[in-house]
Amino acid sequence: DVQLQASGGGSVQAGGSLRLSCSASGFTFDDYTIGWFRQAPGKEREGLAYISNTDGSTKYAASVKDRFTISSDNAKNTVYLQMNSLKFEDTAVYYCAADQSPPTVIGGLIMPIMDYWGRGTQVTVSS
């Protein structure tokens, strides 16, 4: 079974940092693209970043490009999302997802269409 487990969420003050982890199992990690997404209450799911484990390429949404960094530890089957300079509007449930192909990007927006999804982890930023 494909399993994706996001962890590392929590509460932080604006300006602070968090590092999320996405542990994967049940598929050949090196062959997949892993993405991070988030969904705030009353809003649509938003793509933040993804990394291709086949070639290491990355893509970021404009809203997080200068603040968030995605990385992958293929030996641990884990993808990380380092989040710095957090803002109140970053408050959301964060999800990781996997697909053999990178997600579609339309107008700079990373579409939340992936084959496998994990349960989310809550990130709360207080102002």
PDB file of N, CA, C and O in Angstrom, residues 20 37-41 45-46 48 90-95 118-124:
ATOM      1  N   LEU A  20       8.390  20.698   7.727  1.00  0.00           N
ATOM      2  CA  LEU A  20       7.484  19.576   7.570  1.00  0.00           C
ATOM      3  C   LEU A  20       8.227  18.407   6.933  1.00  0.00           C
ATOM      4  O   LEU A  20       9.129  18.605   6.119  1.00  0.00           O
ATOM      5  N   PHE A  37       1.139  20.612  -0.617  1.00  0.00           N
ATOM      6  CA  PHE A  37      -0.067  21.382  -0.868  1.00  0.00           C
ATOM      7  C   PHE A  37      -0.627  21.837   0.466  1.00  0.00           C
ATOM      8  O   PHE A  37      -0.250  21.303   1.515  1.00  0.00           O
ATOM      9  N   ARG A  38      -1.517  22.798   0.420  1.00  0.00           N
ATOM     10  CA  ARG A  38      -2.171  23.211   1.656  1.00  0.00           C
ATOM     11  C   ARG A  38      -3.601  23.632   1.365  1.00  0.00           C
ATOM     12  O   ARG A  38      -3.940  23.973   0.243  1.00  0.00           O
ATOM     13  N   GLN A  39      -4.389  23.586   2.403  1.00  0.00           N
ATOM     14  CA  GLN A  39      -5.778  24.007   2.279  1.00  0.00           C
ATOM     15  C   GLN A  39      -6.183  24.733   3.549  1.00  0.00           C
ATOM     16  O   GLN A  39      -6.143  24.150   4.644  1.00  0.00           O
ATOM     17  N   ALA A  40      -6.557  25.984   3.376  1.00  0.00           N
ATOM     18  CA  ALA A  40      -7.038  26.791   4.485  1.00  0.00           C
ATOM     19  C   ALA A  40      -8.555  26.688   4.537  1.00  0.00           C
ATOM     20  O   ALA A  40      -9.199  26.394   3.522  1.00  0.00           O
ATOM     21  N   PRO A  41      -9.142  26.927   5.691  1.00  0.00           N
ATOM     22  CA  PRO A  41     -10.605  26.846   5.814  1.00  0.00           C
ATOM     23  C   PRO A  41     -11.296  27.741   4.789  1.00  0.00           C
ATOM     24  O   PRO A  41     -10.954  28.916   4.646  1.00  0.00           O
ATOM     25  N   ARG A  45      -7.686  23.861  -2.292  1.00  0.00           N
ATOM     26  CA  ARG A  45      -6.345  23.327  -2.056  1.00  0.00           C
ATOM     27  C   ARG A  45      -5.349  24.010  -2.995  1.00  0.00           C
ATOM     28  O   ARG A  45      -5.625  24.186  -4.183  1.00  0.00           O
ATOM     29  N   GLU A  46      -4.208  24.353  -2.433  1.00  0.00           N
ATOM     30  CA  GLU A  46      -3.206  25.150  -3.155  1.00  0.00           C
ATOM     31  C   GLU A  46      -1.894  24.392  -3.253  1.00  0.00           C
ATOM     32  O   GLU A  46      -1.410  23.854  -2.258  1.00  0.00           O
ATOM     33  N   LEU A  48       2.057  24.171  -3.449  1.00  0.00           N
ATOM     34  CA  LEU A  48       3.139  25.000  -2.938  1.00  0.00           C
ATOM     35  C   LEU A  48       4.470  24.725  -3.633  1.00  0.00           C
ATOM     36  O   LEU A  48       5.185  25.652  -4.017  1.00  0.00           O
ATOM     37  N   ASP A  90      -0.347  31.770   6.094  1.00  0.00           N
ATOM     38  CA  ASP A  90       0.170  30.423   5.847  1.00  0.00           C
ATOM     39  C   ASP A  90      -0.566  29.377   6.675  1.00  0.00           C
ATOM     40  O   ASP A  90      -0.320  28.173   6.523  1.00  0.00           O
ATOM     41  N   THR A  91      -1.435  29.821   7.556  1.00  0.00           N
ATOM     42  CA  THR A  91      -2.210  28.905   8.385  1.00  0.00           C
ATOM     43  C   THR A  91      -3.083  28.017   7.498  1.00  0.00           C
ATOM     44  O   THR A  91      -3.870  28.513   6.693  1.00  0.00           O
ATOM     45  N   ALA A  92      -2.936  26.718   7.637  1.00  0.00           N
ATOM     46  CA  ALA A  92      -3.654  25.768   6.787  1.00  0.00           C
ATOM     47  C   ALA A  92      -3.307  24.345   7.227  1.00  0.00           C
ATOM     48  O   ALA A  92      -2.414  24.139   8.047  1.00  0.00           O
ATOM     49  N   VAL A  93      -4.010  23.403   6.639  1.00  0.00           N
ATOM     50  CA  VAL A  93      -3.602  22.007   6.733  1.00  0.00           C
ATOM     51  C   VAL A  93      -2.699  21.727   5.538  1.00  0.00           C
ATOM     52  O   VAL A  93      -3.057  22.030   4.395  1.00  0.00           O
ATOM     53  N   TYR A  94      -1.538  21.172   5.822  1.00  0.00           N
ATOM     54  CA  TYR A  94      -0.543  20.912   4.793  1.00  0.00           C
ATOM     55  C   TYR A  94      -0.524  19.425   4.462  1.00  0.00           C
ATOM     56  O   TYR A  94      -0.501  18.577   5.366  1.00  0.00           O
ATOM     57  N   TYR A  95      -0.503  19.135   3.166  1.00  0.00           N
ATOM     58  CA  TYR A  95      -0.529  17.762   2.682  1.00  0.00           C
ATOM     59  C   TYR A  95       0.663  17.493   1.773  1.00  0.00           C
ATOM     60  O   TYR A  95       1.108  18.379   1.041  1.00  0.00           O
ATOM     61  N   GLY A 118      -1.420  11.951   1.340  1.00  0.00           N
ATOM     62  CA  GLY A 118      -1.338  11.593   2.731  1.00  0.00           C
ATOM     63  C   GLY A 118      -2.301  12.438   3.549  1.00  0.00           C
ATOM     64  O   GLY A 118      -2.944  13.359   3.044  1.00  0.00           O
ATOM     65  N   ARG A 119      -2.403  12.093   4.808  1.00  0.00           N
ATOM     66  CA  ARG A 119      -3.178  12.935   5.714  1.00  0.00           C
ATOM     67  C   ARG A 119      -2.398  14.204   5.991  1.00  0.00           C
ATOM     68  O   ARG A 119      -1.178  14.217   5.932  1.00  0.00           O
ATOM     69  N   GLY A 120      -3.099  15.236   6.279  1.00  0.00           N
ATOM     70  CA  GLY A 120      -2.459  16.522   6.462  1.00  0.00           C
ATOM     71  C   GLY A 120      -1.917  16.741   7.857  1.00  0.00           C
ATOM     72  O   GLY A 120      -2.197  16.001   8.797  1.00  0.00           O
ATOM     73  N   THR A 121      -1.142  17.792   7.963  1.00  0.00           N
ATOM     74  CA  THR A 121      -0.649  18.249   9.256  1.00  0.00           C
ATOM     75  C   THR A 121      -0.980  19.727   9.382  1.00  0.00           C
ATOM     76  O   THR A 121      -0.795  20.505   8.444  1.00  0.00           O
ATOM     77  N   GLN A 122      -1.490  20.112  10.539  1.00  0.00           N
ATOM     78  CA  GLN A 122      -1.966  21.474  10.738  1.00  0.00           C
ATOM     79  C   GLN A 122      -0.800  22.422  11.043  1.00  0.00           C
ATOM     80  O   GLN A 122       0.039  22.133  11.896  1.00  0.00           O
ATOM     81  N   VAL A 123      -0.795  23.535  10.350  1.00  0.00           N
ATOM     82  CA  VAL A 123       0.146  24.613  10.642  1.00  0.00           C
ATOM     83  C   VAL A 123      -0.675  25.845  11.008  1.00  0.00           C
ATOM     84  O   VAL A 123      -1.549  26.270  10.252  1.00  0.00           O
ATOM     85  N   THR A 124      -0.401  26.387  12.180  1.00  0.00           N
ATOM     86  CA  THR A 124      -1.108  27.563  12.646  1.00  0.00           C
ATOM     87  C   THR A 124      -0.095  28.658  12.944  1.00  0.00           C
ATOM     88  O   THR A 124       0.817  28.461  13.754  1.00  0.00           O
TER      89      THR A 124
END
